[in-house]
Structures are given as structure tokens and as C-alpha cells.
Amino acid sequence: MKIILKHKKKSLALFLIVLIIYCLCLPRQLYEDPVSTVLFDKNGALLGAKIAKDGQWRFPHNDSVPHKFKTAIIAFEDKRYASHWGVDILAILRAIKLNTQKGRRVSGGSTITMQTIRMSRKNPKRTIFEKIKEVILATRLEWSYSKSEILAMYASNAPFGGNVVGLDAAAWKYFGRSAQQLSWAESCMLAVLPNSPSLIHLSRNRSKLKKKRDRLLDRLCSIGAMDTITCKLAKLEMLPEKPQPLPRICPHLLERVHREMVIKNESNGVVRSTIDVNIQNQVNDILDRHYQLLKTNEIYNAAALVIEVSTGDVVAYAGNIPHAAKEHGPDVDIITAPRSSGSILKPFLYAAMLHDGEMTSQTVFPDIPSHFGGYTPKNYDESYSGAVKADQVIIRSLNIPSVHMLKSYGMMRFTDKLRNLGMTTLKQSAKHYGLTLILGGAETSLWDLGAMYSGMARNLKNSYEYDGLYDKNNFRPLNFVLTKSKGRLEGKEKTKLQKNTQIKASAIWHTFQAMQEVIRPNEEVFWKSFPSAHRVAWKTGTSFGFRDAWAVGCTPGYVVAVWAGNADGEGRPGLVGVHAAAPILFDVFNSLNPGQDWFEEPFDEESKMPICKHSGHIASDFCSEIAEMYQPTVCEKSKICPYHKRINLSANELYRVHSDCESPMHMKHANYFVLPPAQSWYYQKKHPGYKTLPDYRSDCKSSIHDAQRSSIALVYPQPDMKIYVPTNLDESKSRTVFEAKHSNTAAQLFWHLDNEYVGQTQELHYMELNPPEGKHTITIVDEDGISITRKFEIIVN
């Protein structure tokens, strides 16, 4: 004491140094080991886990320790855990006594706190010096953390055999459920495992492990943690045979979570997703079942996405067929992969045109052989109807009218609309895609399609509740992380509603009505005959070369998006949306059982207006048949019917006349539905009731040339078209086929190239010519002297 007083300052300095060393001896982060990425469903079921970088199944730190395991581990390892300061002196003295009596180490006397420190230091050799370090660090740990926090560190990092680390990983590996759901027997088995290296392999020394577990159960019973009956029943439980493989229910989402969240430090490794494990398992089973049929046509991949409309949450995420052969790339996540869109975007164009009042749902568009510069679209069945109504374009998925609709609406407008709806894959300008955009000229993904279609369903579903206003966030990216619901707005949040939206409910309603009429596959064709059948607005798509088959369906509850094909892009005959993807779509909907609920029609945004039955336009004074139909109110500004005309007829109504050849007193008048010649020629083949215009009376023909000039249509080439003529293998030049139509099917046409007669045609007006390189003029004249002229250019090289 005198020495200390003599050197008071030095002693104080030494004390401070020791105190500082003591305070700083504990690392800020005790454990820095890599952890697994773990994915749970919305109710806590394990969907899958990705092993840590060091090859260990080590789940991220869990602050919560289940009551049963906590009681068991304290009773087994450290009965005075709640009262000591990290070191149990009595336990150390007992260990020294036992080790001395036995002449070997039979007890370590370590507390849970000391074991936590030892594990963090990678279990160094057991020496007196290391034990002193553990004691110092254990006391320091007790000053920094609560007992619950220390116990949680221990439970999250204790070894449980093989490459299983931590209670959470052990519970799933040995028992297939969370630690919170373990029984007393299971909790006790895991409590004795870290302390029994010789028993850690369940296939060895099983009887010794069971005896150790049962002794712990007896101890818990003796301290009142459980009653006698519970203890006896717990002893009857069998030990697990071996560690089980962890679930792989949603592997593609697990990889996405790891890539997008864990690697970027946006998650600690544990992600509670929006997935519903029951729906996910059903979707996986459906994909596996259809795989057996698809692979007979060498189609080896498929993906499906199920979205809850009200929230935009993904409840099933199957990025590929779960059990496809390894050589076919089952690990590829198709959901996020950009693929050619095919026809799957047509409903958005239809809805956009209704939203902007560019047409009604019945407006007719040309369905004839059409050439747009160098682009020549074809219908899937390679037939033509002359003119078809807009809703039939969706129902029958017609290509040529869709291109005419896009040309009318505007490529730039539509491209911007798709981007605003959530299509993130449109990286190029509208000019880059051109008119092919509507038929697969751009790439999209199931992820974007699910967001876009669920946004439309949400806009329509909330229409009445929001009194015609809209949530600006209805069109938003999908969500797979469980957070606060983003469903309907409530209370004060409704003040955020606005009048404007990308596509109004009335336009969506008519779009979904058309999509509901798309012919379903297989036995679903007769769905209307069954009162219990589900109502689904759906659409398919098929990319060029039969490489991608799409199907998307909407109900008030769910949106389902499906893709089928080959991940490597190989096309296959018969790989079309209605045969490859649609059956999967309807099997998924049948498993969801969406019922008969349907969207309410948004009458507040509609008006009853007179629609011409033939043209689908707003009826003019000359329309003979008119239907009063509800259409989006904005459609009132669309075009008045241009196809009905007042025709002057002779007294016997057999011929057309005009004032130069007939007195108005002797004329009769009739209203005719008159399509342009090319459309008329195809239209009358599909519509026997279509009345073509009668011929002019012979004495009236001399002065009607200008008025009748529209009776001839030159289908190919288009005005000022540049035609590339390839060279054949024999070095000869390919011939060019010119095509014309006439409103009179029996008319003869006389063809002239550069003012030289080259031939005549009747009924089928095709002329095969071989013009030399350069600019040319083709002229066609009918029997009445009516002519049409067009310029074009031939390019050889």
C-alpha cells in the first residue's frame, strides 16, 4: 500500500491505461462471419436459403431466442446465467475439482458468455492464458450487452454439426421448421449438441445423444419448466435421422434477393417476402406438370408470376420450371429476362386509343394486305377480312389492323405511353422500333407485364371507391418484399387522388371486356356454359420465329403472367401463346379459384352515344342502322362515320345516276355502307350481306371518272416505295408481284408500266413484272376508263 501511495500518479496512470485497454478490448462487431441469404414467405415459411461464402449454413443474426431453447440451454450450460457477470466462479471451482479428481479435462466451467467469446475468437486452443482472455472479454461483454442479447449471439453462432451454424439454421436443417415451432424434445436435443462434439453426427452414437437429451428433459421437469406428462411424451419423440436439405421453393427469387439486396447491403440476409408458399407450391406443381407435355415438342422452359391486384405484391414467383434438366438452363430467371413481346402489347394500344378518344370500341380498321415502307405484316391465319372492329382486333389478335391502329395513334405517343405504364425495356427511340413495336419489335419481360396489367386492373377496381379519381401510384413496379400494404388509400390519404391517369377506368373496362372474349384453349373454350367458370380478361402473344409464347390474365383479385419457350432462344413449331402458355395460365387461375367477381362498369366516365352498327364510328345522318352504346365519354370527339354515303339511283333502283344524266325528279335515294375498294373486295367475302354499289347507268358513265376514281385500289406498291429486288442463285433478278383491288369483283383491269401495256387481270388482280433498276410508274385502268397511277423505284444492289 505504501508503494502505491508513494507512486500515486504512476499507479493512477497505470490504472487508467488498464481501464482503457479493458474498455477497448472488445471488438465493435463480435462476429464478422459471412451469412446465408434466407428467404421467407409472408407468413414466415422458409422458401429457400443460399449457403454462406465459407460453405456454412449460417443464418443471419436473430435477436429473438425461443423460450423453450432459452430454458433448455440455460439449464444445460449455465444455470446461474441470469445472476453472474460473465464468469461463474462456482462453476470454475467445480471444474477444477472434477478435472483434478479425474486426471483429465471433463469440465470447462465456461459460461454461455464465455462460450460466446470463445466462438467469436474461432475456438483457440484451451490454455490457461486463453481462459484468462475469455474471462476478461466475457466480463467486458456483460457490460456492453444485455443477457438477452448475449444469449441471442450464442444461439446465432453455436455449431450444430457439420456445416450447420446457429439455432435457426439447425432448426430448419434437422426438423424442417423454425426454431419458434420446436417442441421441448427438439429444443433439448439442439441444446446438448454444441456441447457434444462426439454426438454431433446424428448417424453415430444416437443412443448416447438421446440419453443426454432425456436427462435434460428430466432436469427441466425437476425445475418446473414442464409437467411430468409433457416430459414423458417428449422422451417418446424420435431423433431426426440426418440433416434435411433446405427448401428450394422459390430459388429464382432467392437469387434475385441475394443479387439486388444482400450484395448491395440493403438487407442483412433475411428477407420476408410477399410470396404465399401455398400459391407458390401450386404454381411450381403446375409448371412441372406442363413440362412433361412441353418437352415432347422440345420446349424446356416456362415461367409464371402471380400478382395480388390490390397491393401489387407478388404472391408467386416461378422464374423457370423447377425440375427441368440441367442442360436446358433451369437456373435462368425468365421473369426478368427481356424477350420479344409478340402480340401481348395490343391491349395497351386499344386502351390508349379509347382513353384519348381516337376511336370507339367498335371502330373498324383495315384488314387487307398492307405494306408500310419495307414492312409487310401478316395475320396469323394469313386471311383478310377487309375491315374489322377494334374489339375484334383484340379478340382475334389480328396483326394487320393492329399496325393500322398504331400508325393512326402514333409510334412516339405509344412508346411514351408504354414507358409511363412501366415498360422499362424500351431503351431505344420510337423510330428504332417503328410499326413492328405492336407485333414484337420490342422486348419486354414478365416482370414489366405483370406491373402494367396489374396497374390497369387496380385503376379499374378502385374507380368507384375513389369517385372517378385516381391514385398516381397505381402504375408502379411490382413488390416482393413484405412491407406496409400499398393497397387502397384510406382517410386523409385520399387527398392525394387526382383526375389524370395514364389509362382511365372506362378505357380499361372496354379493353377487359374484349380480352374476356378471347377464345380459351382446350376445355376452357366452353367456359360460358358453366355458371361456376371464372371470368378472366386475358391475352396471348407469340414472337417471330416461335421463340416466345406469352399469356397474361386479369381478374379483380389477381394478375397471372406466363411465358413458355426455350431459354436459349431456340424456336419450335407450335410454340404459340394459346397452346403453350395459355393452358398454364388457366390452370393457375383454377388453383387460385378467383370466383365470379368482376369489375364494376365505370358509368360515371361513360356516355350513351349513337354508334353506326357497320363502321363502329359515331353515327352520321346517313347511317342506316344505329345502336345506342355506352362508350368512354371522350369518344364523343372521335370521327363521325365516313363510310355511309347518300347514293342517287334510277327510278327502278338498278343503277346509279347523277344530275347530268337524270332529272332529280326521277331519282331515288339510298344510304350505302361503302368501304374503300381494297377493303370492300375482302369484306364482301366474309360478309355476304354487304351490298356493293350498283353500276352507273350507261348514259351516266361518260362524266363520272373523277367521282369514281376510288373504285380501284393499288395494294402494292405503296406511293414512292423503294423495292429491293434480290438476285437469284442463277444470277437472274427476282420478279416483283404487283397487286390491285376493284370494288366490282368482275371488273377487268389493264396494266401499264411506264405507259406501255403489259397485261390484264380479272377477279384476282396480281401482275408479276420485272422492271429494270430505277424509277418507274405503273398505271391501271378498268373497263370504264377509271385509272390509278403510282410511282416506285427498283433497287437491285
mmCIF file of C-alpha atoms in Angstrom, residues 20 51 55 68 73 82 148 191 230 244 323 369 525 553 566 580 591 631 640 678:
data_model
loop_
_atom_site.group_PDB
_atom_site.id
_atom_site.type_symbol
_atom_site.label_atom_id
_atom_site.label_comp_id
_atom_site.label_asym_id
_atom_site.label_seq_id
_atom_site.Cartn_x
_atom_site.Cartn_y
_atom_site.Cartn_z
ATOM 1 C CA ILE A 20 -8.740 1.959 -21.357
ATOM 2 C CA ILE A 51 -25.189 -21.056 -48.350
ATOM 3 C CA GLY A 55 -19.621 -23.071 -47.064
ATOM 4 C CA LYS A 68 -38.043 -23.446 -24.932
ATOM 5 C CA ILE A 73 -29.699 -24.123 -22.918
ATOM 6 C CA ALA A 82 -29.073 -14.688 -15.044
ATOM 7 C CA SER A 148 -30.903 -11.484 -23.901
ATOM 8 C CA ALA A 191 -29.278 -27.531 -26.592
ATOM 9 C CA THR A 230 -45.149 -33.398 -21.013
ATOM 10 C CA GLN A 244 -32.536 -32.342 -44.257
ATOM 11 C CA HIS A 323 -37.128 -29.633 -62.195
ATOM 12 C CA PRO A 369 -52.732 -6.880 -97.496
ATOM 13 C CA VAL A 525 -63.383 -22.987 -74.797
ATOM 14 C CA GLY A 553 -54.755 -12.750 -67.439
ATOM 15 C CA ASN A 566 -36.514 -22.103 -74.569
ATOM 16 C CA ALA A 580 -48.014 -23.339 -74.817
ATOM 17 C CA SER A 591 -55.877 -23.147 -58.477
ATOM 18 C CA GLN A 631 -68.597 4.276 -74.592
ATOM 19 C CA ILE A 640 -68.116 10.662 -87.484
ATOM 20 C CA ALA A 678 -59.411 -2.946 -101.407
#
